[in-house]
PDB file of C-alpha atoms in Angstrom:
ATOM      1  CA  MET A  29     -16.835 -19.263  18.217  1.00  0.00           C
ATOM      2  CA  ALA A  30     -13.535 -17.768  17.278  1.00  0.00           C
ATOM      3  CA  ASN A  31     -14.069 -18.669  13.655  1.00  0.00           C
ATOM      4  CA  LEU A  32     -17.476 -17.066  13.714  1.00  0.00           C
ATOM      5  CA  LEU A  33     -15.994 -13.720  15.253  1.00  0.00           C
ATOM      6  CA  PHE A  34     -13.311 -13.795  12.687  1.00  0.00           C
ATOM      7  CA  ASN A  35     -15.813 -14.336   9.761  1.00  0.00           C
ATOM      8  CA  GLY A  36     -18.011 -11.575  11.163  1.00  0.00           C
ATOM      9  CA  HIS A  37     -15.087  -9.176  11.352  1.00  0.00           C
ATOM     10  CA  TYR A  38     -13.887 -10.088   7.862  1.00  0.00           C
ATOM     11  CA  PHE A  39     -17.525  -9.737   6.520  1.00  0.00           C
ATOM     12  CA  LEU A  40     -18.081  -6.293   7.881  1.00  0.00           C
ATOM     13  CA  SER A  41     -14.638  -4.981   6.924  1.00  0.00           C
ATOM     14  CA  GLY A  42     -14.984  -6.467   3.558  1.00  0.00           C
ATOM     15  CA  LEU A  43     -18.301  -4.577   2.911  1.00  0.00           C
ATOM     16  CA  PHE A  44     -17.088  -1.390   4.479  1.00  0.00           C
ATOM     17  CA  ALA A  45     -15.652  -0.067   1.243  1.00  0.00           C
ATOM     18  CA  LEU A  46     -18.745  -0.513  -0.907  1.00  0.00           C
ATOM     19  CA  LEU A  47     -20.976   1.121   1.857  1.00  0.00           C
ATOM     20  CA  PHE A  48     -18.511   3.880   2.296  1.00  0.00           C
ATOM     21  CA  VAL A  49     -18.552   4.922  -1.185  1.00  0.00           C
ATOM     22  CA  PHE A  50     -22.211   4.660  -1.489  1.00  0.00           C
ATOM     23  CA  LEU A  51     -22.952   6.923   1.492  1.00  0.00           C
ATOM     24  CA  PHE A  52     -19.877   9.250   1.345  1.00  0.00           C
ATOM     25  CA  LYS A  53     -20.079  10.231  -2.315  1.00  0.00           C
ATOM     26  CA  LYS A  54     -23.373  11.813  -1.649  1.00  0.00           C
ATOM     27  CA  THR A  55     -21.961  14.357   0.858  1.00  0.00           C
ATOM     28  CA  ILE A  56     -18.686  15.303  -0.711  1.00  0.00           C
ATOM     29  CA  ILE A  57     -17.334  18.770   0.055  1.00  0.00           C
ATOM     30  CA  TYR A  58     -14.073  19.753  -1.530  1.00  0.00           C
ATOM     31  CA  SER A  59     -12.906  21.871   1.242  1.00  0.00           C
ATOM     32  CA  VAL A  60     -13.471  18.954   3.821  1.00  0.00           C
ATOM     33  CA  LEU A  61     -11.640  16.572   1.491  1.00  0.00           C
ATOM     34  CA  LYS A  62      -8.718  18.927   1.243  1.00  0.00           C
ATOM     35  CA  TYR A  63      -8.612  19.327   4.994  1.00  0.00           C
ATOM     36  CA  GLN A  64      -8.631  15.528   5.528  1.00  0.00           C
ATOM     37  CA  VAL A  65      -6.002  14.880   2.942  1.00  0.00           C
ATOM     38  CA  GLN A  66      -3.663  17.597   4.410  1.00  0.00           C
ATOM     39  CA  GLY A  67      -4.234  16.188   8.021  1.00  0.00           C
ATOM     40  CA  PHE A  68      -3.335  12.702   6.521  1.00  0.00           C
ATOM     41  CA  ILE A  69      -0.151  13.937   5.039  1.00  0.00           C
ATOM     42  CA  TRP A  70       0.921  15.684   8.273  1.00  0.00           C
ATOM     43  CA  PHE A  71       0.179  12.657  10.361  1.00  0.00           C
ATOM     44  CA  MET A  72       2.292  10.541   8.044  1.00  0.00           C
ATOM     45  CA  ALA A  73       5.122  13.101   8.240  1.00  0.00           C
ATOM     46  CA  ILE A  74       4.993  12.886  12.080  1.00  0.00           C
ATOM     47  CA  ASN A  75       4.856   9.052  11.835  1.00  0.00           C
ATOM     48  CA  SER A  76       8.130   9.169   9.583  1.00  0.00           C
ATOM     49  CA  VAL A  77       9.904  11.187  12.361  1.00  0.00           C
ATOM     50  CA  ALA A  78       8.918   8.419  14.662  1.00  0.00           C
ATOM     51  CA  ILE A  79      10.251   5.773  12.324  1.00  0.00           C
ATOM     52  CA  LEU A  80      13.566   7.665  12.049  1.00  0.00           C
ATOM     53  CA  ILE A  81      13.835   7.986  15.755  1.00  0.00           C
ATOM     54  CA  GLY A  82      12.829   4.429  16.170  1.00  0.00           C
ATOM     55  CA  TYR A  83      15.590   3.324  13.616  1.00  0.00           C
ATOM     56  CA  LEU A  84      18.217   5.555  15.020  1.00  0.00           C
ATOM     57  CA  LEU A  85      17.699   4.555  18.703  1.00  0.00           C
ATOM     58  CA  ASN A  86      16.420   1.047  18.011  1.00  0.00           C
ATOM     59  CA  LEU A  87      13.197   1.515  19.934  1.00  0.00           C
ATOM     60  CA  ASN A  88      11.014  -1.559  20.209  1.00  0.00           C
ATOM     61  CA  VAL A  89       7.817   0.650  20.559  1.00  0.00           C
ATOM     62  CA  PHE A  90       8.265   1.865  16.962  1.00  0.00           C
ATOM     63  CA  LYS A  91       9.219  -1.463  15.358  1.00  0.00           C
ATOM     64  CA  THR A  92       7.126  -3.189  12.676  1.00  0.00           C
ATOM     65  CA  TYR A  93       7.613  -6.630  14.324  1.00  0.00           C
ATOM     66  CA  PHE A  94       7.829  -5.471  17.970  1.00  0.00           C
ATOM     67  CA  PHE A  95       6.324  -8.737  19.291  1.00  0.00           C
ATOM     68  CA  GLY A  96       9.543 -10.667  18.755  1.00  0.00           C
ATOM     69  CA  GLY A  97      11.825 -12.165  16.179  1.00  0.00           C
ATOM     70  CA  THR A  98      14.648 -10.741  14.357  1.00  0.00           C
ATOM     71  CA  ARG A  99      12.960  -9.122  11.345  1.00  0.00           C
ATOM     72  CA  PHE A 100      13.946  -5.628  10.446  1.00  0.00           C
ATOM     73  CA  GLY A 101      11.380  -2.805  10.361  1.00  0.00           C
ATOM     74  CA  PHE A 102       9.973   0.362  11.867  1.00  0.00           C
ATOM     75  CA  GLN A 103       6.378   1.553  11.307  1.00  0.00           C
ATOM     76  CA  GLY A 104       6.298   4.285  13.936  1.00  0.00           C
ATOM     77  CA  LEU A 105       2.835   5.115  15.160  1.00  0.00           C
ATOM     78  CA  LEU A 106       0.903   2.901  12.799  1.00  0.00           C
ATOM     79  CA  LEU A 107      -0.889  -0.025  14.439  1.00  0.00           C
ATOM     80  CA  TYR A 108      -0.716  -2.716  11.664  1.00  0.00           C
ATOM     81  CA  HIS A 109       2.219  -3.638   9.493  1.00  0.00           C
ATOM     82  CA  SER A 110      -0.084  -5.055   6.819  1.00  0.00           C
ATOM     83  CA  GLU A 111      -1.551  -1.544   6.274  1.00  0.00           C
ATOM     84  CA  ALA A 112       1.788   0.441   6.686  1.00  0.00           C
ATOM     85  CA  GLY A 113       2.942  -0.312   2.901  1.00  0.00           C
ATOM     86  CA  TYR A 114      -0.422   0.867   1.495  1.00  0.00           C
ATOM     87  CA  LEU A 115      -0.691   3.917   3.682  1.00  0.00           C
ATOM     88  CA  TYR A 116       2.796   5.084   2.738  1.00  0.00           C
ATOM     89  CA  PHE A 117       2.155   4.558  -0.855  1.00  0.00           C
ATOM     90  CA  ILE A 118      -1.114   6.668  -0.737  1.00  0.00           C
ATOM     91  CA  ALA A 119       0.696   9.428   1.268  1.00  0.00           C
ATOM     92  CA  ILE A 120       3.590   9.558  -1.163  1.00  0.00           C
ATOM     93  CA  CYS A 121       1.238   9.742  -4.226  1.00  0.00           C
ATOM     94  CA  VAL A 122      -0.833  12.441  -2.555  1.00  0.00           C
ATOM     95  CA  ALA A 123       2.247  14.477  -1.439  1.00  0.00           C
ATOM     96  CA  TYR A 124       3.631  14.198  -5.073  1.00  0.00           C
ATOM     97  CA  PHE A 125       0.241  15.499  -6.398  1.00  0.00           C
ATOM     98  CA  LEU A 126       0.288  18.469  -3.934  1.00  0.00           C
ATOM     99  CA  TYR A 127       3.909  19.140  -4.819  1.00  0.00           C
ATOM    100  CA  ARG A 128       3.357  18.945  -8.509  1.00  0.00           C
ATOM    101  CA  LYS A 129       0.407  21.313  -8.181  1.00  0.00           C
ATOM    102  CA  LYS A 130       2.479  23.787  -6.069  1.00  0.00           C
ATOM    103  CA  LYS A 131       6.201  23.653  -5.950  1.00  0.00           C
ATOM    104  CA  ASP A 132       6.354  24.020  -2.060  1.00  0.00           C
ATOM    105  CA  VAL A 133       9.599  23.348  -0.254  1.00  0.00           C
ATOM    106  CA  ILE A 134       7.656  21.805   2.821  1.00  0.00           C
ATOM    107  CA  ILE A 135       5.681  19.436   0.721  1.00  0.00           C
ATOM    108  CA  GLY A 136       8.722  18.549  -1.181  1.00  0.00           C
ATOM    109  CA  SER A 137      10.648  17.758   1.978  1.00  0.00           C
ATOM    110  CA  ILE A 138       7.696  15.658   3.318  1.00  0.00           C
ATOM    111  CA  LEU A 139       7.659  13.746   0.134  1.00  0.00           C
ATOM    112  CA  VAL A 140      11.346  12.800   0.343  1.00  0.00           C
ATOM    113  CA  LEU A 141      10.892  11.985   3.981  1.00  0.00           C
ATOM    114  CA  LEU A 142       7.949   9.677   3.145  1.00  0.00           C
ATOM    115  CA  ILE A 143       9.917   7.792   0.446  1.00  0.00           C
ATOM    116  CA  VAL A 144      12.954   7.326   2.543  1.00  0.00           C
ATOM    117  CA  CYS A 145      10.845   5.917   5.635  1.00  0.00           C
ATOM    118  CA  SER A 146       8.849   3.585   3.395  1.00  0.00           C
ATOM    119  CA  PHE A 147      12.101   1.526   3.031  1.00  0.00           C
ATOM    120  CA  LEU A 148      12.531   1.516   6.659  1.00  0.00           C
ATOM    121  CA  ILE A 149       9.105  -0.149   7.296  1.00  0.00           C
ATOM    122  CA  GLY A 150      10.804  -3.526   6.449  1.00  0.00           C
ATOM    123  CA  THR A 151       8.028  -5.097   4.440  1.00  0.00           C
ATOM    124  CA  LYS A 152       8.363  -6.106   0.726  1.00  0.00           C
ATOM    125  CA  LYS A 153       4.890  -4.610   0.116  1.00  0.00           C
ATOM    126  CA  ALA A 154       6.049  -1.120   1.224  1.00  0.00           C
ATOM    127  CA  SER A 155       9.363  -1.310  -0.830  1.00  0.00           C
ATOM    128  CA  LEU A 156       7.499  -2.683  -3.924  1.00  0.00           C
ATOM    129  CA  LEU A 157       4.954   0.000  -3.944  1.00  0.00           C
ATOM    130  CA  THR A 158       7.522   2.791  -3.422  1.00  0.00           C
ATOM    131  CA  LEU A 159       9.659   1.416  -6.311  1.00  0.00           C
ATOM    132  CA  ILE A 160       6.344   1.533  -8.336  1.00  0.00           C
ATOM    133  CA  PHE A 161       6.015   5.231  -7.470  1.00  0.00           C
ATOM    134  CA  LEU A 162       9.648   5.949  -8.265  1.00  0.00           C
ATOM    135  CA  SER A 163       9.172   4.406 -11.679  1.00  0.00           C
ATOM    136  CA  TYR A 164       6.222   6.518 -12.362  1.00  0.00           C
ATOM    137  CA  PHE A 165       8.037   9.541 -11.030  1.00  0.00           C
ATOM    138  CA  PHE A 166      10.940   8.920 -13.484  1.00  0.00           C
ATOM    139  CA  ILE A 167       8.529   8.444 -16.470  1.00  0.00           C
ATOM    140  CA  ASP A 168       6.472  11.485 -15.481  1.00  0.00           C
ATOM    141  CA  ASN A 169       9.544  13.660 -15.340  1.00  0.00           C
ATOM    142  CA  ILE A 170      11.552  12.164 -18.225  1.00  0.00           C
ATOM    143  CA  LYS A 171      10.903  15.334 -20.230  1.00  0.00           C
ATOM    144  CA  LEU A 172      13.018  17.269 -17.721  1.00  0.00           C
ATOM    145  CA  LEU A 173      16.020  15.234 -18.357  1.00  0.00           C
ATOM    146  CA  LYS A 174      17.551  17.754 -20.572  1.00  0.00           C
ATOM    147  CA  GLN A 175      17.166  20.619 -18.007  1.00  0.00           C
ATOM    148  CA  LYS A 176      20.123  21.598 -15.796  1.00  0.00           C
ATOM    149  CA  ILE A 177      18.029  21.331 -12.571  1.00  0.00           C
ATOM    150  CA  THR A 178      17.694  17.571 -13.310  1.00  0.00           C
ATOM    151  CA  TYR A 179      21.435  16.953 -13.253  1.00  0.00           C
ATOM    152  CA  TYR A 180      21.649  18.959  -9.947  1.00  0.00           C
ATOM    153  CA  PHE A 181      18.964  16.800  -8.477  1.00  0.00           C
ATOM    154  CA  LEU A 182      20.706  13.598  -9.612  1.00  0.00           C
ATOM    155  CA  ALA A 183      24.059  14.874  -8.293  1.00  0.00           C
ATOM    156  CA  GLY A 184      22.262  15.547  -4.978  1.00  0.00           C
ATOM    157  CA  ILE A 185      20.859  12.059  -4.912  1.00  0.00           C
ATOM    158  CA  LEU A 186      24.344  10.547  -5.441  1.00  0.00           C
ATOM    159  CA  LEU A 187      25.979  12.857  -2.909  1.00  0.00           C
ATOM    160  CA  SER A 188      23.364  11.807  -0.471  1.00  0.00           C
ATOM    161  CA  ILE A 189      23.910   8.125  -1.303  1.00  0.00           C
ATOM    162  CA  PHE A 190      27.652   8.467  -0.671  1.00  0.00           C
ATOM    163  CA  LEU A 191      27.146  10.331   2.499  1.00  0.00           C
ATOM    164  CA  PHE A 192      24.719   7.956   3.976  1.00  0.00           C
ATOM    165  CA  ARG A 193      26.066   4.889   2.331  1.00  0.00           C
ATOM    166  CA  HIS A 194      26.779   3.032   5.743  1.00  0.00           C
ATOM    167  CA  VAL A 195      23.062   3.583   6.712  1.00  0.00           C
ATOM    168  CA  ILE A 196      21.782   2.461   3.269  1.00  0.00           C
ATOM    169  CA  GLN A 197      23.973  -0.648   3.416  1.00  0.00           C
ATOM    170  CA  ASP A 198      22.645  -1.470   6.933  1.00  0.00           C
ATOM    171  CA  VAL A 199      18.992  -1.057   6.039  1.00  0.00           C
ATOM    172  CA  PHE A 200      19.613  -3.143   2.786  1.00  0.00           C
ATOM    173  CA  TYR A 201      21.172  -5.967   4.609  1.00  0.00           C
ATOM    174  CA  LYS A 202      18.699  -6.136   7.259  1.00  0.00           C
ATOM    175  CA  GLN A 203      15.698  -5.840   5.111  1.00  0.00           C
ATOM    176  CA  PHE A 204      16.648  -8.109   2.279  1.00  0.00           C
ATOM    177  CA  SER A 205      18.710 -10.740   4.263  1.00  0.00           C
ATOM    178  CA  LEU A 206      15.641 -12.881   4.916  1.00  0.00           C
ATOM    179  CA  PHE A 207      14.195 -12.336   1.378  1.00  0.00           C
ATOM    180  CA  ASN A 208      17.499 -13.460   0.034  1.00  0.00           C
ATOM    181  CA  ARG A 209      17.691 -16.527   2.125  1.00  0.00           C
ATOM    182  CA  VAL A 210      14.274 -17.674   1.260  1.00  0.00           C
ATOM    183  CA  TYR A 211      15.100 -16.854  -2.498  1.00  0.00           C
ATOM    184  CA  LEU A 212      18.018 -19.069  -2.444  1.00  0.00           C
ATOM    185  CA  GLU A 213      16.179 -21.871  -0.628  1.00  0.00           C
ATOM    186  CA  GLU A 214      12.682 -21.731  -2.237  1.00  0.00           C
ATOM    187  CA  GLY A 215      12.854 -19.420  -5.207  1.00  0.00           C
ATOM    188  CA  PHE A 216      11.752 -15.931  -6.131  1.00  0.00           C
ATOM    189  CA  PHE A 217       7.903 -16.332  -6.041  1.00  0.00           C
ATOM    190  CA  THR A 218       8.063 -17.873  -2.544  1.00  0.00           C
ATOM    191  CA  SER A 219      10.287 -15.068  -1.201  1.00  0.00           C
ATOM    192  CA  LEU A 220       8.081 -12.378  -2.743  1.00  0.00           C
ATOM    193  CA  THR A 221       4.919 -13.865  -1.243  1.00  0.00           C
ATOM    194  CA  SER A 222       6.418 -14.880   2.038  1.00  0.00           C
ATOM    195  CA  TYR A 223       5.378 -18.606   1.602  1.00  0.00           C
ATOM    196  CA  ARG A 224       1.774 -17.681   0.793  1.00  0.00           C
ATOM    197  CA  ASN A 225       2.028 -19.565  -2.577  1.00  0.00           C
ATOM    198  CA  VAL A 226       3.012 -22.591  -0.523  1.00  0.00           C
ATOM    199  CA  LEU A 227      -0.180 -22.137   1.637  1.00  0.00           C
ATOM    200  CA  LEU A 228      -2.082 -21.729  -1.495  1.00  0.00           C
ATOM    201  CA  GLN A 229      -0.919 -25.063  -3.000  1.00  0.00           C
ATOM    202  CA  ASN A 230      -0.672 -27.184   0.104  1.00  0.00           C
ATOM    203  CA  TYR A 231      -4.006 -26.044   1.907  1.00  0.00           C
ATOM    204  CA  PHE A 232      -6.144 -23.697  -0.141  1.00  0.00           C
ATOM    205  CA  ILE A 233      -6.492 -25.706  -3.455  1.00  0.00           C
ATOM    206  CA  PRO A 234      -6.778 -29.166  -1.838  1.00  0.00           C
ATOM    207  CA  TYR A 235      -9.574 -27.927   0.632  1.00  0.00           C
ATOM    208  CA  ILE A 236     -11.578 -26.319  -2.433  1.00  0.00           C
ATOM    209  CA  GLU A 237     -11.107 -29.413  -4.386  1.00  0.00           C
ATOM    210  CA  GLU A 238     -12.221 -31.721  -1.672  1.00  0.00           C
ATOM    211  CA  ASN A 239     -15.032 -29.729   0.070  1.00  0.00           C
ATOM    212  CA  TRP A 240     -16.561 -27.322  -2.227  1.00  0.00           C
ATOM    213  CA  GLY A 241     -19.783 -27.674  -4.396  1.00  0.00           C
ATOM    214  CA  ILE A 242     -21.241 -25.197  -7.018  1.00  0.00           C
ATOM    215  CA  LEU A 243     -22.764 -23.098  -4.344  1.00  0.00           C
ATOM    216  CA  ASN A 244     -19.406 -22.536  -2.697  1.00  0.00           C
ATOM    217  CA  TYR A 245     -17.941 -21.332  -5.841  1.00  0.00           C
ATOM    218  CA  ILE A 246     -20.724 -18.769  -6.119  1.00  0.00           C
ATOM    219  CA  PHE A 247     -21.035 -17.696  -2.459  1.00  0.00           C
ATOM    220  CA  GLY A 248     -17.986 -18.797  -0.683  1.00  0.00           C
ATOM    221  CA  GLY A 249     -17.316 -21.117   2.242  1.00  0.00           C
ATOM    222  CA  PRO A 250     -17.334 -21.159   6.121  1.00  0.00           C
ATOM    223  CA  LYS A 251     -13.894 -22.150   7.122  1.00  0.00           C
ATOM    224  CA  PHE A 252     -12.248 -18.841   6.203  1.00  0.00           C
ATOM    225  CA  ALA A 253      -9.910 -18.378   9.207  1.00  0.00           C
ATOM    226  CA  ASN A 254      -8.170 -21.674   8.794  1.00  0.00           C
ATOM    227  CA  ILE A 255      -7.704 -21.614   5.005  1.00  0.00           C
ATOM    228  CA  ARG A 256      -7.054 -18.183   4.154  1.00  0.00           C
ATOM    229  CA  VAL A 257      -3.676 -17.387   2.499  1.00  0.00           C
ATOM    230  CA  GLU A 258      -3.617 -13.538   2.672  1.00  0.00           C
ATOM    231  CA  LEU A 259      -3.443 -13.282  -1.222  1.00  0.00           C
ATOM    232  CA  GLU A 260      -6.193 -10.982  -1.797  1.00  0.00           C
ATOM    233  CA  LEU A 261      -7.980 -12.530  -4.828  1.00  0.00           C
ATOM    234  CA  PHE A 262      -7.965 -15.994  -3.296  1.00  0.00           C
ATOM    235  CA  ASP A 263      -9.179 -14.653   0.054  1.00  0.00           C
ATOM    236  CA  LEU A 264     -11.995 -12.941  -1.676  1.00  0.00           C
ATOM    237  CA  ILE A 265     -13.067 -16.054  -3.487  1.00  0.00           C
ATOM    238  CA  LEU A 266     -12.769 -18.012  -0.325  1.00  0.00           C
ATOM    239  CA  PHE A 267     -15.025 -15.783   1.485  1.00  0.00           C
ATOM    240  CA  PHE A 268     -17.449 -14.250  -0.896  1.00  0.00           C
ATOM    241  CA  GLY A 269     -17.099 -16.590  -3.843  1.00  0.00           C
ATOM    242  CA  LEU A 270     -17.472 -15.463  -7.461  1.00  0.00           C
ATOM    243  CA  ILE A 271     -20.331 -13.030  -6.297  1.00  0.00           C
ATOM    244  CA  GLY A 272     -17.596 -11.028  -4.125  1.00  0.00           C
ATOM    245  CA  VAL A 273     -15.197 -10.979  -7.170  1.00  0.00           C
ATOM    246  CA  VAL A 274     -18.030  -9.583  -9.432  1.00  0.00           C
ATOM    247  CA  ALA A 275     -19.021  -6.953  -6.707  1.00  0.00           C
ATOM    248  CA  TYR A 276     -15.506  -5.706  -6.115  1.00  0.00           C
ATOM    249  CA  VAL A 277     -14.583  -5.664  -9.803  1.00  0.00           C
ATOM    250  CA  SER A 278     -17.608  -3.393 -10.443  1.00  0.00           C
ATOM    251  CA  PHE A 279     -16.737  -1.210  -7.449  1.00  0.00           C
ATOM    252  CA  PHE A 280     -13.199  -0.575  -8.747  1.00  0.00           C
ATOM    253  CA  LYS A 281     -14.396  -0.256 -12.381  1.00  0.00           C
ATOM    254  CA  ASN A 282     -16.868   2.532 -11.236  1.00  0.00           C
ATOM    255  CA  LEU A 283     -14.208   4.084  -9.155  1.00  0.00           C
ATOM    256  CA  CYS A 284     -11.684   4.029 -12.123  1.00  0.00           C
ATOM    257  CA  THR A 285     -14.223   5.221 -14.682  1.00  0.00           C
ATOM    258  CA  SER A 286     -14.783   8.558 -12.904  1.00  0.00           C
ATOM    259  CA  SER A 287     -10.988   8.991 -11.942  1.00  0.00           C
ATOM    260  CA  THR A 288      -8.048  10.751 -13.465  1.00  0.00           C
ATOM    261  CA  LYS A 289      -5.114   8.745 -14.982  1.00  0.00           C
ATOM    262  CA  TYR A 290      -3.068   9.493 -11.836  1.00  0.00           C
ATOM    263  CA  SER A 291      -5.849   8.297  -9.574  1.00  0.00           C
ATOM    264  CA  ASN A 292      -6.173   5.103 -11.705  1.00  0.00           C
ATOM    265  CA  PHE A 293      -2.328   4.559 -11.314  1.00  0.00           C
ATOM    266  CA  ILE A 294      -2.827   4.716  -7.528  1.00  0.00           C
ATOM    267  CA  ILE A 295      -5.685   2.263  -7.526  1.00  0.00           C
ATOM    268  CA  PHE A 296      -4.086  -0.268  -9.994  1.00  0.00           C
ATOM    269  CA  SER A 297      -0.842  -0.178  -8.038  1.00  0.00           C
ATOM    270  CA  LEU A 298      -2.578  -0.832  -4.767  1.00  0.00           C
ATOM    271  CA  ILE A 299      -4.547  -3.699  -6.265  1.00  0.00           C
ATOM    272  CA  PHE A 300      -1.297  -5.095  -7.869  1.00  0.00           C
ATOM    273  CA  ALA A 301       0.424  -5.122  -4.432  1.00  0.00           C
ATOM    274  CA  SER A 302      -2.455  -6.777  -2.829  1.00  0.00           C
ATOM    275  CA  LEU A 303      -2.343  -9.781  -5.164  1.00  0.00           C
ATOM    276  CA  PHE A 304       0.826 -10.797  -3.419  1.00  0.00           C
ATOM    277  CA  SER A 305      -0.065  -9.847   0.131  1.00  0.00           C
ATOM    278  CA  GLY A 306      -3.533  -9.197   0.704  1.00  0.00           C
ATOM    279  CA  ASN A 307      -5.200  -6.995   3.470  1.00  0.00           C
ATOM    280  CA  LEU A 308      -6.361  -4.259   1.229  1.00  0.00           C
ATOM    281  CA  LEU A 309     -10.108  -4.785   0.959  1.00  0.00           C
ATOM    282  CA  THR A 310     -10.562  -5.501   4.551  1.00  0.00           C
ATOM    283  CA  SER A 311      -8.417  -2.753   5.803  1.00  0.00           C
ATOM    284  CA  VAL A 312     -10.953  -0.106   6.828  1.00  0.00           C
ATOM    285  CA  ASN A 313      -8.103   2.527   7.356  1.00  0.00           C
ATOM    286  CA  THR A 314      -6.592   1.930   3.933  1.00  0.00           C
ATOM    287  CA  ILE A 315      -9.848   1.938   2.079  1.00  0.00           C
ATOM    288  CA  VAL A 316     -11.208   5.087   3.681  1.00  0.00           C
ATOM    289  CA  ILE A 317      -8.005   6.951   3.115  1.00  0.00           C
ATOM    290  CA  MET A 318      -7.590   5.570  -0.603  1.00  0.00           C
ATOM    291  CA  ILE A 319     -11.215   6.711  -1.424  1.00  0.00           C
ATOM    292  CA  ILE A 320     -10.750  10.178   0.147  1.00  0.00           C
ATOM    293  CA  SER A 321      -7.463  10.717  -1.620  1.00  0.00           C
ATOM    294  CA  ILE A 322      -8.833   9.513  -4.953  1.00  0.00           C
ATOM    295  CA  LEU A 323     -11.741  11.864  -4.691  1.00  0.00           C
ATOM    296  CA  PHE A 324      -9.735  14.689  -3.661  1.00  0.00           C
ATOM    297  CA  ILE A 325      -7.421  14.252  -6.562  1.00  0.00           C
ATOM    298  CA  ASN A 326     -10.428  13.895  -8.921  1.00  0.00           C
ATOM    299  CA  TYR A 327     -12.258  16.950  -7.625  1.00  0.00           C
ATOM    300  CA  ASP A 328      -9.038  19.067  -7.559  1.00  0.00           C
ATOM    301  CA  ASN A 329      -8.451  18.135 -11.327  1.00  0.00           C
ATOM    302  CA  GLU A 330     -12.122  19.027 -12.032  1.00  0.00           C
ATOM    303  CA  LEU A 331     -11.766  22.515 -10.398  1.00  0.00           C
ATOM    304  CA  SER A 332      -8.564  23.103 -12.199  1.00  0.00           C
ATOM    305  CA  LEU A 333     -10.104  22.504 -15.524  1.00  0.00           C
ATOM    306  CA  GLN A 334     -12.959  24.729 -14.809  1.00  0.00           C
ATOM    307  CA  LYS A 335     -10.656  27.795 -14.129  1.00  0.00           C
TER     308      LYS A 335
END
């Protein structure tokens, strides 16, 4: 019964993205999209304040792993740490889009706040996605390196690092001590995937080889809750089979075809991170916010080109 309920939850959550786009795209109103995106950014700003308070006062209620253990991390008001990295990456990208469009001090401050707090979440996924964004930010602004304001900006970053070096050292040690221990004992890939590659090798592959037939490869198999490894591609194959892979490839292909380069950067970054951690396609919150944010960016660019 427990497996049946878990499979039903995964099935409904997994199909939600496809159904949401099919229904929602027919009723798009730009002003509503803008309102929704702004509400999301402000909520994430409030959540970031909660993260800072949680970190400074060491409050369990705001911790990422509040259920016990010694792992470091604070996610504020968010419910699931598996979603936190995705949501912060989307929020950072949208905030940067808004700031690039209109150099607003408030949005710029929120952007910095989001970036700082993404490293306090304590998950490798959140840190990886933020580093991907910072790489994009550097490439996108490399043409400004010859301007004086860039040197002032870099000087400000260096000064901030110096002033808050003890906090940075504390966060770095707490967040990466476990990663470093696993890296020394098991290797880089095991530390990156948090032993998911071991589960893949020891449970997933043997189960497939011993129990699956041709129909399973096409449509998936029943024992999903026991065998899933939380690596998005393999979970997708395990539950939906190759049919599911084709469906989602088509979904993202259609989404990317109608998107701007910046939107495609967001989409591909999320997919890349999900390959090492999972919980993207079945996170209703993440999928809904991703689609709304992508559609907002696309429509805003279209309106800008029409002016």
